[in-house]
mmCIF file of C-alpha atoms and ligand atoms in Angstrom:
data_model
loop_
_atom_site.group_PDB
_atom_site.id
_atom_site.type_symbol
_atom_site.label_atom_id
_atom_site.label_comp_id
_atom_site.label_asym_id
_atom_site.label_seq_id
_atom_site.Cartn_x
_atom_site.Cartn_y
_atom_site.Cartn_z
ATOM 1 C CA UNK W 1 4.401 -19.520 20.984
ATOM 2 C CA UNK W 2 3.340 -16.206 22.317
ATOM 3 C CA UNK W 3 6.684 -14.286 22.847
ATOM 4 C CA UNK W 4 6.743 -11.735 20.270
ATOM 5 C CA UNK W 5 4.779 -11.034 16.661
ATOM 6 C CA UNK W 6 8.582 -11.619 15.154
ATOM 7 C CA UNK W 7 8.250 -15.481 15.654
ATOM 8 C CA UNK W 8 5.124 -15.491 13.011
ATOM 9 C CA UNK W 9 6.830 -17.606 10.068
ATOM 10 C CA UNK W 10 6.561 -16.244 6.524
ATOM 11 C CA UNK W 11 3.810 -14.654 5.221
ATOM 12 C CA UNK W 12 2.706 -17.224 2.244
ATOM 13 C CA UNK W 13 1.306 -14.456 0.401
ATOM 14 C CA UNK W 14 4.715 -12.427 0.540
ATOM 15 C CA UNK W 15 6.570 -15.433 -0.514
ATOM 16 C CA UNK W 16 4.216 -16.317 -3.664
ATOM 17 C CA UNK W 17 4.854 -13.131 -4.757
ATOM 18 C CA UNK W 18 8.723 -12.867 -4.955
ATOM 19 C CA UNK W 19 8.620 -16.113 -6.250
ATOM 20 C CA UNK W 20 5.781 -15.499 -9.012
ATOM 21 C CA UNK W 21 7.054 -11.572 -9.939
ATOM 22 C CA UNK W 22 10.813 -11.308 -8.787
ATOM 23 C CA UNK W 23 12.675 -14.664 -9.115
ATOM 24 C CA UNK W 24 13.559 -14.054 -12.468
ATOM 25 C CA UNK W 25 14.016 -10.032 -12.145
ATOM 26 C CA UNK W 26 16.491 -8.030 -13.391
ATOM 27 C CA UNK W 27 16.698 -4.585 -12.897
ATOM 28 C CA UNK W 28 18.880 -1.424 -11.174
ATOM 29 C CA UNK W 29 20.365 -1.712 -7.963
ATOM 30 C CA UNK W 30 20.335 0.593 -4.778
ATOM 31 C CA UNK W 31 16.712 1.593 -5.259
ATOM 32 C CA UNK W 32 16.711 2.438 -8.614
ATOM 33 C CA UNK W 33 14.067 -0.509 -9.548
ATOM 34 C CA UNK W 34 10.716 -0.208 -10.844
ATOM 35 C CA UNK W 35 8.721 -2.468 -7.908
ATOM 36 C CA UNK W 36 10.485 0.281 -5.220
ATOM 37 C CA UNK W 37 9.460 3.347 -7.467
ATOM 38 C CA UNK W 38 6.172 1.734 -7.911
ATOM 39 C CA UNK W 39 5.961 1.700 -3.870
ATOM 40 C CA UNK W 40 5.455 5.214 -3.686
ATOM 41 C CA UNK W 41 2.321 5.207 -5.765
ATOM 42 C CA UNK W 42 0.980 2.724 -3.589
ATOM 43 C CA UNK W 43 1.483 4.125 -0.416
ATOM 44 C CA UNK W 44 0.567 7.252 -1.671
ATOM 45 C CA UNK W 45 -3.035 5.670 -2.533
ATOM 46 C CA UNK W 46 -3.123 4.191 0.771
ATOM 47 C CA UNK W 47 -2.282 7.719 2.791
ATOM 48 C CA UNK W 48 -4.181 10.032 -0.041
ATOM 49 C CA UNK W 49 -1.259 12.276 -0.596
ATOM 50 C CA UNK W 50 2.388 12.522 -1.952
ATOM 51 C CA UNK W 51 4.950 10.188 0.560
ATOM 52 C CA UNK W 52 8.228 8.855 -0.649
ATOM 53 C CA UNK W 53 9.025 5.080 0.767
ATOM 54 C CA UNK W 54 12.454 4.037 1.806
ATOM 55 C CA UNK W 55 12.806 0.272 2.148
ATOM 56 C CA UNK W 56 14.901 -1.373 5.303
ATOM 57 C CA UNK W 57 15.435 -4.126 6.914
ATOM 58 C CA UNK W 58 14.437 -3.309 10.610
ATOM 59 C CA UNK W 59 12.154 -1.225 12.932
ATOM 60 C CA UNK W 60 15.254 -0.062 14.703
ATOM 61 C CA UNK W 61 16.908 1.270 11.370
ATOM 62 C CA UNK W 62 13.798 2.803 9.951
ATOM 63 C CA UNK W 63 12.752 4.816 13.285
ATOM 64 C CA UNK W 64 16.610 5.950 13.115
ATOM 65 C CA UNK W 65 17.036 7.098 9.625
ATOM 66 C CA UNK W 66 14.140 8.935 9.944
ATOM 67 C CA UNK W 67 15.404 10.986 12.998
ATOM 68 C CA UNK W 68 18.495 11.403 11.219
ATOM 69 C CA UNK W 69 16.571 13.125 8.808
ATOM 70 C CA UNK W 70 15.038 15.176 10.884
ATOM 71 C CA UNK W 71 17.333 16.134 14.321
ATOM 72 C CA UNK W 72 20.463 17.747 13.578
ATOM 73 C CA UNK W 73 22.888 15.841 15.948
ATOM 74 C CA UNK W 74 23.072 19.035 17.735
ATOM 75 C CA UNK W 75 19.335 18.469 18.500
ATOM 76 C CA UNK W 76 17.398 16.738 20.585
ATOM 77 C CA UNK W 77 14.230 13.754 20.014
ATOM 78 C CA UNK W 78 11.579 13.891 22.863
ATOM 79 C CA UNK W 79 9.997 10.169 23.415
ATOM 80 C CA UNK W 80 8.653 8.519 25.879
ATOM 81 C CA UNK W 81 10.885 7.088 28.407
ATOM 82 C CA UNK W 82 9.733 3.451 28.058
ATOM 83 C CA UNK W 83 9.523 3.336 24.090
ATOM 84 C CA UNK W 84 11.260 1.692 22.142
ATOM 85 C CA UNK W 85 13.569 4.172 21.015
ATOM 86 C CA UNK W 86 14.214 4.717 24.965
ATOM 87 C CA UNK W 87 14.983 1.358 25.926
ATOM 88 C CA UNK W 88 15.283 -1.082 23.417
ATOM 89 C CA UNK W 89 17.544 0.637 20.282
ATOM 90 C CA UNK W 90 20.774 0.444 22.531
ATOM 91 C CA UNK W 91 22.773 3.821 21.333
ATOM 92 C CA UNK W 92 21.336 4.016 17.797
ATOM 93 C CA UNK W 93 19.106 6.782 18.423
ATOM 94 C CA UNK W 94 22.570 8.613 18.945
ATOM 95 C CA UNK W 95 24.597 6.935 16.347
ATOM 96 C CA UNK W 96 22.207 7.524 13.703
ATOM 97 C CA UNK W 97 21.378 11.399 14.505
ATOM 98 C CA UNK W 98 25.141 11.786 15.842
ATOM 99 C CA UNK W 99 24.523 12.590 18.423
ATOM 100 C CA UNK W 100 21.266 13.813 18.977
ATOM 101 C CA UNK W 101 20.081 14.093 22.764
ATOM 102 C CA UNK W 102 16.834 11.652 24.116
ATOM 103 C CA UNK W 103 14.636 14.006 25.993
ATOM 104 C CA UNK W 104 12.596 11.263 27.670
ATOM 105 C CA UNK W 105 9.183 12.671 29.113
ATOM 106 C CA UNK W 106 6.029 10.379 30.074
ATOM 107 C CA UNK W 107 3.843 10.333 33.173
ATOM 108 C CA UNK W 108 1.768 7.384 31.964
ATOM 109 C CA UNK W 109 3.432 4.445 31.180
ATOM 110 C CA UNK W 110 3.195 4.690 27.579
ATOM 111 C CA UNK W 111 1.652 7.795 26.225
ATOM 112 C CA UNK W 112 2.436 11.396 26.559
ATOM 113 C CA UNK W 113 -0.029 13.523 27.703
ATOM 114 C CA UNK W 114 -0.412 17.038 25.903
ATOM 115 C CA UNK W 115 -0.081 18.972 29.160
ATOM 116 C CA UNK W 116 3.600 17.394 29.965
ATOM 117 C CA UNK W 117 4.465 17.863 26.861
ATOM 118 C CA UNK W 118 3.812 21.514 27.012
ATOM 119 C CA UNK W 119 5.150 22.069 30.532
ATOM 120 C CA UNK W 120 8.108 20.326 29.175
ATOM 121 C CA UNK W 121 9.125 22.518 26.395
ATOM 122 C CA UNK W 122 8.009 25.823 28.228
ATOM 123 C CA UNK W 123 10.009 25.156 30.859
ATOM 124 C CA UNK W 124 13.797 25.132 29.656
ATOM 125 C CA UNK W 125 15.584 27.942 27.901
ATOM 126 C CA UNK W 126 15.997 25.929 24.700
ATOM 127 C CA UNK W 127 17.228 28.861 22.800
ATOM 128 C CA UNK W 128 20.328 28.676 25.248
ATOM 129 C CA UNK W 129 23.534 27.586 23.649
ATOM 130 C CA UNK W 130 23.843 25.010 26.769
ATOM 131 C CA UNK W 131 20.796 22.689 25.908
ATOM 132 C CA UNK W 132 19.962 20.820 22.964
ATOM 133 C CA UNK W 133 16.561 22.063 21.385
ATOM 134 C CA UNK W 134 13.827 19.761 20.836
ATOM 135 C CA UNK W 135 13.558 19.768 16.659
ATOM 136 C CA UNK W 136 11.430 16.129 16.632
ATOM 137 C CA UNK W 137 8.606 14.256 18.665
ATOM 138 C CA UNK W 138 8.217 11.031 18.318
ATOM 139 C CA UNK W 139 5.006 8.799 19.047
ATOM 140 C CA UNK W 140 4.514 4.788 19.048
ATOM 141 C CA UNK W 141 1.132 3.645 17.697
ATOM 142 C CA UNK W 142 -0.085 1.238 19.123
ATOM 143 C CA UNK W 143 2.034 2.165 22.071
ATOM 144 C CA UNK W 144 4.654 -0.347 23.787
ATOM 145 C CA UNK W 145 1.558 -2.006 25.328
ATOM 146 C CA UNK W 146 -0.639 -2.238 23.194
ATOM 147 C CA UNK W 147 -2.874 0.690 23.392
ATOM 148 C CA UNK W 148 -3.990 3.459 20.711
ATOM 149 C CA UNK W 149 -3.487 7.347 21.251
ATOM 150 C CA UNK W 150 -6.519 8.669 20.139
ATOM 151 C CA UNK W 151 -6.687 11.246 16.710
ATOM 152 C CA UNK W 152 -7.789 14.145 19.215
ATOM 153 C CA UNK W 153 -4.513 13.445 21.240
ATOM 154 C CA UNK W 154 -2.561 13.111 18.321
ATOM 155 C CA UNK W 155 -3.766 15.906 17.019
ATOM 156 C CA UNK W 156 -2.877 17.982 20.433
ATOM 157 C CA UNK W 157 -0.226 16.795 20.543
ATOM 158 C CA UNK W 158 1.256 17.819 16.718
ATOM 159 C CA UNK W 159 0.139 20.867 17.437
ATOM 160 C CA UNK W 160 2.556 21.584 20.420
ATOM 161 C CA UNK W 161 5.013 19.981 17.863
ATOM 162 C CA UNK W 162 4.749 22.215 15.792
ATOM 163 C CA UNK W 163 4.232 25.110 17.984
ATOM 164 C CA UNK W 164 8.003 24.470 19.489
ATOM 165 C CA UNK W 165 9.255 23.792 15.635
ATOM 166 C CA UNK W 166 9.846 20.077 16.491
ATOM 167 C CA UNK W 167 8.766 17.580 13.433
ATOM 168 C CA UNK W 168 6.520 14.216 14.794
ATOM 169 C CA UNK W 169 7.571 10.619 13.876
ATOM 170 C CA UNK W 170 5.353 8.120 14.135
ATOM 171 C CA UNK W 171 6.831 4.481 15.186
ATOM 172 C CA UNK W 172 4.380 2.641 13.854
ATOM 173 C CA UNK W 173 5.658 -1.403 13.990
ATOM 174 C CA UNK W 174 2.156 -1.741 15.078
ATOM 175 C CA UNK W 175 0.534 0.789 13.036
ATOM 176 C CA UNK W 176 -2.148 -1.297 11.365
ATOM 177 C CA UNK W 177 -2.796 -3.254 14.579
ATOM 178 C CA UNK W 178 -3.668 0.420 15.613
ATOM 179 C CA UNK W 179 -5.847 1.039 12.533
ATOM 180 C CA UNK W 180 -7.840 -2.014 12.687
ATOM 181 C CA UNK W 181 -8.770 -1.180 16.015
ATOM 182 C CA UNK W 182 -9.696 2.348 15.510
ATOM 183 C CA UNK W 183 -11.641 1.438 12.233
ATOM 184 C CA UNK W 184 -10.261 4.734 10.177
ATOM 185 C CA UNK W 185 -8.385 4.993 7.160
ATOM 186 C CA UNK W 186 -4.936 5.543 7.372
ATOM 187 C CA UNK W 187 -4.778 8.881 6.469
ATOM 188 C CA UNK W 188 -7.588 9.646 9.097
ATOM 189 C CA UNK W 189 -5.303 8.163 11.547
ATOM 190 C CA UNK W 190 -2.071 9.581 11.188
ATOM 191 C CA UNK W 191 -2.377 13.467 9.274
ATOM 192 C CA UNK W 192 -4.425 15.080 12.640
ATOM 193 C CA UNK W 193 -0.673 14.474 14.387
ATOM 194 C CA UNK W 194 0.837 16.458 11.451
ATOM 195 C CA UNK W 195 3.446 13.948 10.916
ATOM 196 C CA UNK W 196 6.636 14.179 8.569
ATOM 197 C CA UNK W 197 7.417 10.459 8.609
ATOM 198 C CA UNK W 198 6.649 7.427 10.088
ATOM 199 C CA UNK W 199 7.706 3.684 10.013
ATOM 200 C CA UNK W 200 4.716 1.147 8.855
ATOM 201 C CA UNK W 201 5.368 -1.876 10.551
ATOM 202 C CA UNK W 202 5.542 -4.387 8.224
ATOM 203 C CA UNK W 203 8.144 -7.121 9.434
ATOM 204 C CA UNK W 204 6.169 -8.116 12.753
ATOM 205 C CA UNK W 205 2.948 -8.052 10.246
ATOM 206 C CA UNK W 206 3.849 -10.111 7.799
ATOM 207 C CA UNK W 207 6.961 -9.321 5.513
ATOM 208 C CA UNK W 208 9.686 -11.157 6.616
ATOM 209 C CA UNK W 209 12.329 -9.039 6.085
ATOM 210 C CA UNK W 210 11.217 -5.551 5.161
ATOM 211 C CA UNK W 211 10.411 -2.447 6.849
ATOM 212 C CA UNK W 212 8.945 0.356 5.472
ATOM 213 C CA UNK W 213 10.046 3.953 6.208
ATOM 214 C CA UNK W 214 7.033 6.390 5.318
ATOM 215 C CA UNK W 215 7.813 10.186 4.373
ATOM 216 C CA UNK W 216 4.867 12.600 4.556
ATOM 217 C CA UNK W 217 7.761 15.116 3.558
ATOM 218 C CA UNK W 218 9.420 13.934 0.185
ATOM 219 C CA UNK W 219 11.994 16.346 0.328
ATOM 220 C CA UNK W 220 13.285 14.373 3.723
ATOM 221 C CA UNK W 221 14.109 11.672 1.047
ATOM 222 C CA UNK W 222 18.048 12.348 -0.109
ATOM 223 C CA UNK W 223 18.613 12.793 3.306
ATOM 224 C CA UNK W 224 17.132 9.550 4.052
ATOM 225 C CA UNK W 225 19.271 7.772 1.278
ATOM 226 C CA UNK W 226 22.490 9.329 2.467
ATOM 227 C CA UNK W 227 21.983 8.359 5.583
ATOM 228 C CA UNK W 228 21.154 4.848 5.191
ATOM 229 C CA UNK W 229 24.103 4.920 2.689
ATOM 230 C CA UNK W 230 26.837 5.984 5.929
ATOM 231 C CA UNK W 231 24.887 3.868 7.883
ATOM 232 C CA UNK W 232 24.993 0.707 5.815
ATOM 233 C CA UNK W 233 21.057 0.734 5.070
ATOM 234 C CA UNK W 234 20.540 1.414 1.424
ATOM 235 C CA UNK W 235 20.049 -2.517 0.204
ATOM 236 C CA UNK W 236 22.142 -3.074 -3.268
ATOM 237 C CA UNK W 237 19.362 -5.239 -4.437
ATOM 238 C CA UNK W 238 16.294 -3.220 -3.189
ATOM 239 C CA UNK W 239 14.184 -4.728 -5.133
ATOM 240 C CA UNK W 240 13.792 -7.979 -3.138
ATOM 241 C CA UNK W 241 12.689 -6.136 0.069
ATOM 242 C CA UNK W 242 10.116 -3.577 -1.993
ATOM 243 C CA UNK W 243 8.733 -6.483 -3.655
ATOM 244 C CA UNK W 244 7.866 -8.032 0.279
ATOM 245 C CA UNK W 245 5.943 -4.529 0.385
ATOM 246 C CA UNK W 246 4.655 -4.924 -2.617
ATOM 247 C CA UNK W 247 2.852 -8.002 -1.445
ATOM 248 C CA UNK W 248 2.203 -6.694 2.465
ATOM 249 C CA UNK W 249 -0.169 -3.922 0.673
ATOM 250 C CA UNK W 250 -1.397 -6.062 -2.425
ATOM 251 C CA UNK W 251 -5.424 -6.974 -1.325
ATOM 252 C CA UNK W 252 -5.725 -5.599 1.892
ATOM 253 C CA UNK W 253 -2.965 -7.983 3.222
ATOM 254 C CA UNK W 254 -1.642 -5.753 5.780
ATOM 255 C CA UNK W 255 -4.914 -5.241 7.580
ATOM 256 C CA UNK W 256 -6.146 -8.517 7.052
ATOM 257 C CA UNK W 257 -2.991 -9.782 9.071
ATOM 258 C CA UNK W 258 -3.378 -7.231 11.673
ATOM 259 C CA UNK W 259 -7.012 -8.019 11.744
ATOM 260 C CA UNK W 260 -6.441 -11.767 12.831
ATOM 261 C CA UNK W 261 -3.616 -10.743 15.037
ATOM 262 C CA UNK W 262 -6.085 -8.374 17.213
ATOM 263 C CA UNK W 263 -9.211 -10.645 17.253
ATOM 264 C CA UNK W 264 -6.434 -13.569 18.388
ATOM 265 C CA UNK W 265 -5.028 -11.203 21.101
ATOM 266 C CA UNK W 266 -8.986 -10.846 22.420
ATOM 267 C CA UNK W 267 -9.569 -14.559 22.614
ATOM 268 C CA UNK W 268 -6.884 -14.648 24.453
ATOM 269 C CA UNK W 269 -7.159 -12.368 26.660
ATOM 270 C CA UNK W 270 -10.795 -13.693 26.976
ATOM 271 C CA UNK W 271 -9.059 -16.884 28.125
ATOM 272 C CA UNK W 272 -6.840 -15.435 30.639
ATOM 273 C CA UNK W 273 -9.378 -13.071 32.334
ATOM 274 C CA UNK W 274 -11.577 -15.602 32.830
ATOM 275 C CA UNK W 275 -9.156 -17.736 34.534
ATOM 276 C CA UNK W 276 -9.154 -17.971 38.513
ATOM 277 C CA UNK W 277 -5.061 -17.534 38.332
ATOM 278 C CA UNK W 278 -4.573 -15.254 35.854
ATOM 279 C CA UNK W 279 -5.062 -11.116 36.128
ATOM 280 C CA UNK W 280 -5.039 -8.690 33.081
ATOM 281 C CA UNK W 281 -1.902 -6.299 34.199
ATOM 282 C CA UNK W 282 -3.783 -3.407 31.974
ATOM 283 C CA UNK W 283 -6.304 -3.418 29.014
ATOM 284 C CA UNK W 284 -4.565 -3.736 25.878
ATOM 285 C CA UNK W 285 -6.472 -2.621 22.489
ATOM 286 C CA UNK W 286 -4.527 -4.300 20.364
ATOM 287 C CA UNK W 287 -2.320 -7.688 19.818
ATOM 288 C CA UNK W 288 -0.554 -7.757 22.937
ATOM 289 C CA UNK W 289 -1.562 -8.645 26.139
ATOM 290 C CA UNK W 290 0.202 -8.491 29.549
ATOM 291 C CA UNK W 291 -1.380 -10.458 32.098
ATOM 292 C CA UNK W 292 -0.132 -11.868 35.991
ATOM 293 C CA UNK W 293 0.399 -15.263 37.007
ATOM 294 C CA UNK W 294 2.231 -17.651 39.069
ATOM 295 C CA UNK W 295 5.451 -18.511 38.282
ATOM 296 C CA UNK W 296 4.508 -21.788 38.694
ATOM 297 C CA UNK W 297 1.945 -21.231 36.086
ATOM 298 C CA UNK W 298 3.985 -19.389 33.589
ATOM 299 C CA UNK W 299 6.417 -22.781 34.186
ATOM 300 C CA UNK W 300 3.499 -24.819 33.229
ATOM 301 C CA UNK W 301 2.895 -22.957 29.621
ATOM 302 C CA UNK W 302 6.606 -23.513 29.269
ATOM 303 C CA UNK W 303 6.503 -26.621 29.362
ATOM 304 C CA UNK W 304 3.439 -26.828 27.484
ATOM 305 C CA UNK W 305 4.942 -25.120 24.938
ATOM 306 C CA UNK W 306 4.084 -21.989 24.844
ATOM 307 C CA UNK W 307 6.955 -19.303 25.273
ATOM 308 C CA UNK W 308 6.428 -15.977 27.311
ATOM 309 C CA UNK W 309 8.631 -13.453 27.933
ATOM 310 C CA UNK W 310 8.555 -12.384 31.649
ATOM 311 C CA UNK W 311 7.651 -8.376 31.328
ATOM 312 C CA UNK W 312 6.864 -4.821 33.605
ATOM 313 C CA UNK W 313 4.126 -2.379 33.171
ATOM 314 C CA UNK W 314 5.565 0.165 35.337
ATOM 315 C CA UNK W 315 7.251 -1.153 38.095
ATOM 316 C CA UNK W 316 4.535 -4.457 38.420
ATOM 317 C CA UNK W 317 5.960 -7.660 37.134
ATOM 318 C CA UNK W 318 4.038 -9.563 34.701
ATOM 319 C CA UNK W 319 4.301 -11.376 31.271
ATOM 320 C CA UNK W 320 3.733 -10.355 28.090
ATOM 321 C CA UNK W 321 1.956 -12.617 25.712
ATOM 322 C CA UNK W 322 1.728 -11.725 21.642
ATOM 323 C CA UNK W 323 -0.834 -12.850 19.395
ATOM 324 C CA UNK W 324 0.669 -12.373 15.095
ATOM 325 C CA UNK W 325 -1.458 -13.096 11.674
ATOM 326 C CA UNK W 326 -0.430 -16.784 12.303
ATOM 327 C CA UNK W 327 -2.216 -17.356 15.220
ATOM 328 C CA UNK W 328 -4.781 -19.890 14.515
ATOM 329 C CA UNK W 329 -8.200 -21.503 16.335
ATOM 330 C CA UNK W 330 -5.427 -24.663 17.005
ATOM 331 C CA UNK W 331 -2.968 -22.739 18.753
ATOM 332 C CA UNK W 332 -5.103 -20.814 21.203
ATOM 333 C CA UNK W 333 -7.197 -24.247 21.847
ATOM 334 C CA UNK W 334 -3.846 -25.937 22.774
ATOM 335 C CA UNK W 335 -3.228 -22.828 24.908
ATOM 336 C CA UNK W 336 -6.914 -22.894 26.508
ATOM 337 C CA UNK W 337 -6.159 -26.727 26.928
ATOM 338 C CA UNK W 338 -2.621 -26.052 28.406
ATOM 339 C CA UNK W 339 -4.343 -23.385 31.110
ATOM 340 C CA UNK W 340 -7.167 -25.710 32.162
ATOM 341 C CA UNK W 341 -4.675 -28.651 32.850
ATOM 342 C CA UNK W 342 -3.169 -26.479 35.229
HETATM 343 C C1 LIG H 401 7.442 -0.263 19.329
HETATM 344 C C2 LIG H 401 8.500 -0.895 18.475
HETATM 345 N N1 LIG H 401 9.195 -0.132 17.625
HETATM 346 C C3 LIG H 401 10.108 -0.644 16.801
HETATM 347 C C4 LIG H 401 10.390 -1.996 16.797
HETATM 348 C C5 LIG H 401 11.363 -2.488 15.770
HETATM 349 O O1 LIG H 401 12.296 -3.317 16.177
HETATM 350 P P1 LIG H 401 13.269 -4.174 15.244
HETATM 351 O O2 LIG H 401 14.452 -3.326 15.004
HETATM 352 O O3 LIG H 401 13.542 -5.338 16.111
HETATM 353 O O4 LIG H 401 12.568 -4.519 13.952
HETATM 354 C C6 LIG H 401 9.722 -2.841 17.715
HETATM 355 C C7 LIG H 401 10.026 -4.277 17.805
HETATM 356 O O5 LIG H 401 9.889 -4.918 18.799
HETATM 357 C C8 LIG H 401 8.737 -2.268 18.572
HETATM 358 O O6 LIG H 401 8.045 -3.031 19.430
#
């Protein structure tokens, strides 16, 4: 099953732990816990300064909340026009913020280059009444297909951020596939971009129901919590979902997963460039791959088994194949089997 890191079953590590430490907790509701105030001190560790962490259930909620902190809904986000905030959030970009503006920008298919970025907010008279003014960047790391923006760019890029008086959020649900690949510590990796927040990625990397919404700014915190309040976000028994954290960060967990999940995606992708039917749509750097095939093939690892979601990079039609922390040696020999038998 290659369709998407969210069909990886429960982490066993994740689920020891709530059994082992929280089964038998009691303790304050809507945050006010000790395993989600001890969060903080471990993400702090992990990012080498002050962040506060604000617990969710989904990507889509914790990229949200943290533009409503940060865009009046007067405002406006610029992204990329394929991210996922673009394409695959429906409205809630808007119904978070509401009703902040998507300013979508991107010549490449997933980045954005620091020279567009700059033409694009030195060309409109944002102080004008009539527009709604840029106030936060956002960035996906690893990008929509799979591949890392490098510190320098990030760091270019923060820097026209915060030359317009936009704040950068990071979408990280692939953050530590990112990290693994660039072989930096976190904080290396993310503080050149200057950013105020950023979500981790922890749901498609092992927690199974808990996302974790990073603020490089605490003060951005109340804001958060009101928000998620309106919204329907701030989790009564908190607890339960920090404690998943709590276990994603406990022994290297979280790059350990992401660590199998990228050295899965290259045997893969080993696989399929080698074979006489298959073509690598673009080099990937991380756990996804997007490759084309016959239909007729693509059929054949249906029926086989193995689920792929037909896919685009750019206007090319491909399919999109993702490796998790679950993929084993037995699954990508049944695959390798599965492609020879074709
Ligand atoms: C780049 C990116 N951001 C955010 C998300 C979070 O999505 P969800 O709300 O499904 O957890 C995803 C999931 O596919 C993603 O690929």
């Amino acid at each position: 099953m290659f369709l998407s890191d969210n069909t990886a079953p429960a982490c066993p590590e994740v689920l020891n732990y709530l059994q082992q430490y929280v089964q038998n907790s009691v303790d304050h509701p809507y945050g006010g816990d000790q395993l989600t105030s001890k969060l903080n001190d471990i993400v702090s560790n992990i990012f080498e300064r002050e962040v506060m962490v604000f617990p969710v259930l989904s990507g889509t909620a914790s990229n949200c909340l943290a533009l409503a902190a940060m865009c009046p809904s007067t405002g406006a986000v610029i992204t990329h026009r394929n991210s996922h905030l673009s394409v695959d959030e429906n409205t809630a970009p808007h119904f978070f913020t509401g009703g902040a503006a998507l300013h979508q920008i991107g010549g490449g298919a997933d980045t954005i280059s620091p020279e567009e970025l700059s033409r694009f907010c030195a060309k409109r008279p944002w102080r004008d009444v009539h527009s709604a003014v840029p106030r936060v960047l956002t960035i996906t790391q690893a990008t929509e297909l799979g591949r890392i923006y490098s510190t320098e760019h990030l760091q270019e890029l923060g820097a026209i951020a915060r030359h317009y008086d936009m704040r950068v959020f990071i979408d990280g649900a692939r953050f530590a596939n990112a990290l693994i690949q660039q072989n930096v510590s976190p904080s290396a990796a993310v503080m050149p971009s200057g950013a105020s927040a950023m979500t981790l990625g922890a749901i498609k990397n092992g927690t199974f129901g808990a996302e974790a919404l990073v603020l490089f700014e605490p003060e951005l915190f109340p804001v958060v919590r009101q928000k998620a309040k309106q919204t329907g976000h701030l989790a009564s028994k908190m607890r339960y979902l920090s404690a998943q954290l709590h276990a994603y960060f406990k022994d290297g967990l979280w790059l350990n997963n992401a660590r199998a999940a990228n050295s899965a995606a290259k045997q893969l992708s080993g696989l399929l460039n080698a074979n006489p039917h298959c073509e690598l749509a673009i080099e990937s750097d991380t756990n996804q791959i997007f490759v084309r095939m016959p239909d007729a093939l693509h059929q054949h690892l249906q029926d086989a088994g193995f689920d792929i979601y037909p896919w685009h990079v750019e206007d090319q039609a491909c399919f999109r194949l993702v490796t998790n922390w679950a993929t084993s040696n037995d699954h990508i020999d049944a695959f390798a089997n599965a492609l020879r038998s074709y």
